[in-house]
PDB file of C-alpha atoms in Angstrom:
ATOM      1  CA  MET A   1      -0.451  -0.251  -0.447  1.00  0.00           C
ATOM      2  CA  ILE A   2       0.965   3.679  -0.834  1.00  0.00           C
ATOM      3  CA  VAL A   3       0.077   7.399   0.437  1.00  0.00           C
ATOM      4  CA  GLY A   4       1.680  10.273  -0.572  1.00  0.00           C
ATOM      5  CA  GLY A   5       3.557   8.752  -3.822  1.00  0.00           C
ATOM      6  CA  ARG A   6       4.225  12.141  -4.674  1.00  0.00           C
ATOM      7  CA  TYR A   7       5.786  12.825  -1.802  1.00  0.00           C
ATOM      8  CA  ILE A   8       7.848   9.078  -3.470  1.00  0.00           C
ATOM      9  CA  ARG A   9      11.914   8.774  -4.936  1.00  0.00           C
ATOM     10  CA  ILE A  10      13.100   5.172  -5.284  1.00  0.00           C
ATOM     11  CA  GLY A  11      16.142   4.184  -7.589  1.00  0.00           C
ATOM     12  CA  ARG A  12      16.546   1.049  -9.181  1.00  0.00           C
ATOM     13  CA  ALA A  13      16.371  -2.295  -8.430  1.00  0.00           C
ATOM     14  CA  LEU A  14      14.181  -1.895  -5.825  1.00  0.00           C
ATOM     15  CA  ASP A  15      12.563  -5.202  -4.094  1.00  0.00           C
ATOM     16  CA  CYS A  16       9.757  -5.188  -1.794  1.00  0.00           C
ATOM     17  CA  PHE A  17       7.559  -8.592  -0.857  1.00  0.00           C
ATOM     18  CA  PRO A  18       3.164  -7.822  -0.354  1.00  0.00           C
ATOM     19  CA  GLY A  19       2.382  -6.082   2.860  1.00  0.00           C
ATOM     20  CA  LEU A  20       4.745  -3.392   2.566  1.00  0.00           C
ATOM     21  CA  ARG A  21       2.548   0.779   3.969  1.00  0.00           C
ATOM     22  CA  LEU A  22       4.158   2.904   3.013  1.00  0.00           C
ATOM     23  CA  GLU A  23       2.132   6.153   3.894  1.00  0.00           C
ATOM     24  CA  VAL A  24       4.028   9.856   3.279  1.00  0.00           C
ATOM     25  CA  PHE A  25       1.493  12.268   4.789  1.00  0.00           C
ATOM     26  CA  ASP A  26       1.657  15.741   3.675  1.00  0.00           C
ATOM     27  CA  ARG A  27      -1.387  16.856   6.550  1.00  0.00           C
ATOM     28  CA  HIS A  28      -2.197  15.552  10.042  1.00  0.00           C
ATOM     29  CA  LEU A  29      -5.851  17.474  11.141  1.00  0.00           C
ATOM     30  CA  SER A  30      -4.707  20.926  11.036  1.00  0.00           C
ATOM     31  CA  ARG A  31      -1.066  20.529   9.977  1.00  0.00           C
ATOM     32  CA  ARG A  32       1.341  20.502   7.130  1.00  0.00           C
ATOM     33  CA  PHE A  33       3.838  19.006   6.490  1.00  0.00           C
ATOM     34  CA  THR A  34       6.833  18.673   3.309  1.00  0.00           C
ATOM     35  CA  PRO A  35       7.733  14.923   3.080  1.00  0.00           C
ATOM     36  CA  GLN A  36      10.297  13.446   1.368  1.00  0.00           C
ATOM     37  CA  VAL A  37      11.163   9.649   1.515  1.00  0.00           C
ATOM     38  CA  ILE A  38      13.618   8.611  -0.654  1.00  0.00           C
ATOM     39  CA  ILE A  39      15.238   4.778  -1.520  1.00  0.00           C
ATOM     40  CA  GLY A  40      18.958   4.415  -2.788  1.00  0.00           C
ATOM     41  CA  ASP A  41      19.234   1.648  -5.566  1.00  0.00           C
ATOM     42  CA  GLY A  42      19.080  -2.585  -4.491  1.00  0.00           C
ATOM     43  CA  VAL A  43      17.154  -2.422  -1.523  1.00  0.00           C
ATOM     44  CA  SER A  44      15.654  -5.370  -0.467  1.00  0.00           C
ATOM     45  CA  ILE A  45      12.383  -4.676   2.210  1.00  0.00           C
ATOM     46  CA  ASN A  46      10.794  -7.945   3.461  1.00  0.00           C
ATOM     47  CA  TYR A  47       7.522  -9.176   3.839  1.00  0.00           C
ATOM     48  CA  ASP A  48       4.295  -7.058   6.190  1.00  0.00           C
ATOM     49  CA  CYS A  49       6.914  -3.540   6.880  1.00  0.00           C
ATOM     50  CA  HIS A  50       5.991  -0.326   7.732  1.00  0.00           C
ATOM     51  CA  ILE A  51       7.149   2.864   6.772  1.00  0.00           C
ATOM     52  CA  GLY A  52       5.446   6.577   8.121  1.00  0.00           C
ATOM     53  CA  CYS A  53       6.473   9.500   6.717  1.00  0.00           C
ATOM     54  CA  VAL A  54       5.972  13.132   7.053  1.00  0.00           C
ATOM     55  CA  ASN A  55       9.408  14.518   7.785  1.00  0.00           C
ATOM     56  CA  ARG A  56      11.555  12.408   5.488  1.00  0.00           C
ATOM     57  CA  ILE A  57      13.513   9.323   5.185  1.00  0.00           C
ATOM     58  CA  GLU A  58      16.151   7.941   3.760  1.00  0.00           C
ATOM     59  CA  ILE A  59      17.472   3.999   3.258  1.00  0.00           C
ATOM     60  CA  GLY A  60      20.639   5.336   1.381  1.00  0.00           C
ATOM     61  CA  ASP A  61      21.381   2.438  -1.795  1.00  0.00           C
ATOM     62  CA  HIS A  62      22.277  -1.957  -0.298  1.00  0.00           C
ATOM     63  CA  VAL A  63      20.056  -2.158   2.829  1.00  0.00           C
ATOM     64  CA  LEU A  64      18.121  -4.807   3.627  1.00  0.00           C
ATOM     65  CA  ILE A  65      15.457  -4.719   5.373  1.00  0.00           C
ATOM     66  CA  ALA A  66      13.974  -7.530   7.359  1.00  0.00           C
ATOM     67  CA  SER A  67      10.122  -8.274   7.785  1.00  0.00           C
ATOM     68  CA  ARG A  68       7.409  -6.982   9.997  1.00  0.00           C
ATOM     69  CA  VAL A  69      10.453  -4.100  10.132  1.00  0.00           C
ATOM     70  CA  TYR A  70       8.490  -0.411  11.265  1.00  0.00           C
ATOM     71  CA  ILE A  71      10.809   3.092  10.225  1.00  0.00           C
ATOM     72  CA  THR A  72       8.942   6.693  11.756  1.00  0.00           C
ATOM     73  CA  ASP A  73       9.763   9.861  11.485  1.00  0.00           C
ATOM     74  CA  HIS A  74       7.485  10.728  13.706  1.00  0.00           C
ATOM     75  CA  ALA A  75       5.071  10.512  15.902  1.00  0.00           C
ATOM     76  CA  HIS A  76       1.052  11.312  17.795  1.00  0.00           C
ATOM     77  CA  GLY A  77       1.136  13.645  20.200  1.00  0.00           C
ATOM     78  CA  ALA A  78       5.102  15.657  21.243  1.00  0.00           C
ATOM     79  CA  THR A  79       7.376  13.782  24.268  1.00  0.00           C
ATOM     80  CA  ASP A  80       6.225  16.254  27.050  1.00  0.00           C
ATOM     81  CA  TYR A  81       3.072  14.594  27.240  1.00  0.00           C
ATOM     82  CA  GLU A  82       0.749  18.500  27.635  1.00  0.00           C
ATOM     83  CA  ASP A  83      -2.168  16.897  25.281  1.00  0.00           C
ATOM     84  CA  ILE A  84      -2.206  13.438  26.991  1.00  0.00           C
ATOM     85  CA  ASP A  85      -6.222  13.645  27.581  1.00  0.00           C
ATOM     86  CA  THR A  86      -6.544  13.764  24.118  1.00  0.00           C
ATOM     87  CA  PRO A  87      -7.054  10.522  22.202  1.00  0.00           C
ATOM     88  CA  PRO A  88      -3.570   9.549  20.105  1.00  0.00           C
ATOM     89  CA  SER A  89      -5.475   9.719  16.794  1.00  0.00           C
ATOM     90  CA  LEU A  90      -6.059  13.544  18.198  1.00  0.00           C
ATOM     91  CA  ARG A  91      -2.886  14.839  18.844  1.00  0.00           C
ATOM     92  CA  LYS A  92      -1.096  17.339  16.349  1.00  0.00           C
ATOM     93  CA  VAL A  93       1.685  14.949  14.725  1.00  0.00           C
ATOM     94  CA  PHE A  94       4.616  15.417  15.720  1.00  0.00           C
ATOM     95  CA  SER A  95       8.522  14.864  14.384  1.00  0.00           C
ATOM     96  CA  LYS A  96      12.221  14.982  16.507  1.00  0.00           C
ATOM     97  CA  GLY A  97      14.102  15.086  12.895  1.00  0.00           C
ATOM     98  CA  PRO A  98      14.570  12.217   9.741  1.00  0.00           C
ATOM     99  CA  VAL A  99      16.096   9.162  10.031  1.00  0.00           C
ATOM    100  CA  ILE A 100      18.828   8.214   7.792  1.00  0.00           C
ATOM    101  CA  ILE A 101      19.723   4.731   7.220  1.00  0.00           C
ATOM    102  CA  GLU A 102      23.383   4.593   5.029  1.00  0.00           C
ATOM    103  CA  ASP A 103      24.487   2.344   2.651  1.00  0.00           C
ATOM    104  CA  GLY A 104      24.660  -1.303   3.471  1.00  0.00           C
ATOM    105  CA  VAL A 105      22.213  -1.485   6.354  1.00  0.00           C
ATOM    106  CA  TRP A 106      20.542  -4.331   7.680  1.00  0.00           C
ATOM    107  CA  ILE A 107      17.896  -4.104  10.170  1.00  0.00           C
ATOM    108  CA  GLY A 108      17.000  -7.159  11.444  1.00  0.00           C
ATOM    109  CA  GLU A 109      13.319  -8.840  11.675  1.00  0.00           C
ATOM    110  CA  GLY A 110      11.072  -6.775  14.263  1.00  0.00           C
ATOM    111  CA  ALA A 111      12.770  -3.787  14.647  1.00  0.00           C
ATOM    112  CA  CYS A 112      11.531  -0.491  14.933  1.00  0.00           C
ATOM    113  CA  VAL A 113      13.593   2.525  13.314  1.00  0.00           C
ATOM    114  CA  LEU A 114      11.854   5.834  15.727  1.00  0.00           C
ATOM    115  CA  PRO A 115      11.984   9.647  14.722  1.00  0.00           C
ATOM    116  CA  GLY A 116      15.460  11.552  14.401  1.00  0.00           C
ATOM    117  CA  VAL A 117      18.225   8.840  13.703  1.00  0.00           C
ATOM    118  CA  ARG A 118      21.488   8.068  11.673  1.00  0.00           C
ATOM    119  CA  ILE A 119      22.069   4.444  11.021  1.00  0.00           C
ATOM    120  CA  GLY A 120      25.553   4.659   9.533  1.00  0.00           C
ATOM    121  CA  LYS A 121      26.847   2.370   7.213  1.00  0.00           C
ATOM    122  CA  HIS A 122      26.971  -1.596   6.325  1.00  0.00           C
ATOM    123  CA  ALA A 123      25.788  -1.013  10.269  1.00  0.00           C
ATOM    124  CA  ILE A 124      23.284  -4.024  11.308  1.00  0.00           C
ATOM    125  CA  VAL A 125      20.403  -3.654  13.751  1.00  0.00           C
ATOM    126  CA  GLY A 126      19.332  -7.117  15.412  1.00  0.00           C
ATOM    127  CA  ALA A 127      16.673  -8.791  15.013  1.00  0.00           C
ATOM    128  CA  ASN A 128      13.284  -7.221  17.832  1.00  0.00           C
ATOM    129  CA  ALA A 129      15.351  -3.582  18.009  1.00  0.00           C
ATOM    130  CA  VAL A 130      14.505   0.144  18.969  1.00  0.00           C
ATOM    131  CA  VAL A 131      16.532   1.525  17.675  1.00  0.00           C
ATOM    132  CA  THR A 132      16.127   5.394  19.047  1.00  0.00           C
ATOM    133  CA  ARG A 133      19.594   6.850  18.952  1.00  0.00           C
ATOM    134  CA  ASP A 134      21.962   7.295  16.134  1.00  0.00           C
ATOM    135  CA  VAL A 135      24.421   4.647  15.258  1.00  0.00           C
ATOM    136  CA  PRO A 136      27.977   4.657  14.494  1.00  0.00           C
ATOM    137  CA  PRO A 137      29.186   3.232  10.784  1.00  0.00           C
ATOM    138  CA  TYR A 138      29.965  -0.682  11.290  1.00  0.00           C
ATOM    139  CA  THR A 139      28.123  -1.182  15.109  1.00  0.00           C
ATOM    140  CA  ILE A 140      25.927  -4.420  15.149  1.00  0.00           C
ATOM    141  CA  VAL A 141      23.383  -2.995  17.858  1.00  0.00           C
ATOM    142  CA  GLY A 142      20.291  -4.609  19.410  1.00  0.00           C
ATOM    143  CA  GLY A 143      18.264  -4.762  22.350  1.00  0.00           C
ATOM    144  CA  CYS A 144      15.619  -2.396  23.184  1.00  0.00           C
ATOM    145  CA  PRO A 145      16.207   0.593  23.391  1.00  0.00           C
ATOM    146  CA  ALA A 146      19.123  -0.770  20.010  1.00  0.00           C
ATOM    147  CA  ARG A 147      22.640  -0.098  22.469  1.00  0.00           C
ATOM    148  CA  PRO A 148      26.086  -1.585  20.657  1.00  0.00           C
ATOM    149  CA  ILE A 149      26.891  -5.106  20.539  1.00  0.00           C
ATOM    150  CA  ARG A 150      30.237  -4.872  19.289  1.00  0.00           C
ATOM    151  CA  THR A 151      32.211  -2.884  16.009  1.00  0.00           C
ATOM    152  CA  LEU A 152      32.801  -5.530  12.672  1.00  0.00           C
ATOM    153  CA  ILE A 153      36.093  -3.302  11.801  1.00  0.00           C
TER     154      ILE A 153
END
């Protein structure tokens, strides 16, 4: 499923499997956004992944995304909880910043990549990890929240 296709740029040789939800929104309630999703060359996105964007998501070349991965650059409501009594679907959509996934990254099954992070070149995100901070290049991370396990070089 693709929503907001005019804000998406896809490189050569994208390989994606059934169940991909690629949702790029330029407005929510009364707020307007200028979203952009850029997917590089040779990217593989496996089954049942969800990518949601109101700001910017960049996926570099030759990135491997396993099944059931969630990548988002936004959330319903700011982190100060000023609108905690408002139903989540009626809260203002808020972005902490873009998501940048550099070339050659491998994101494991069931992982979540949250707003405002950069995953460095050739990094590996372990299965079911929740990425809340930048991941240095050539680093393996895992856990919730994701923490470095070791470096590859």
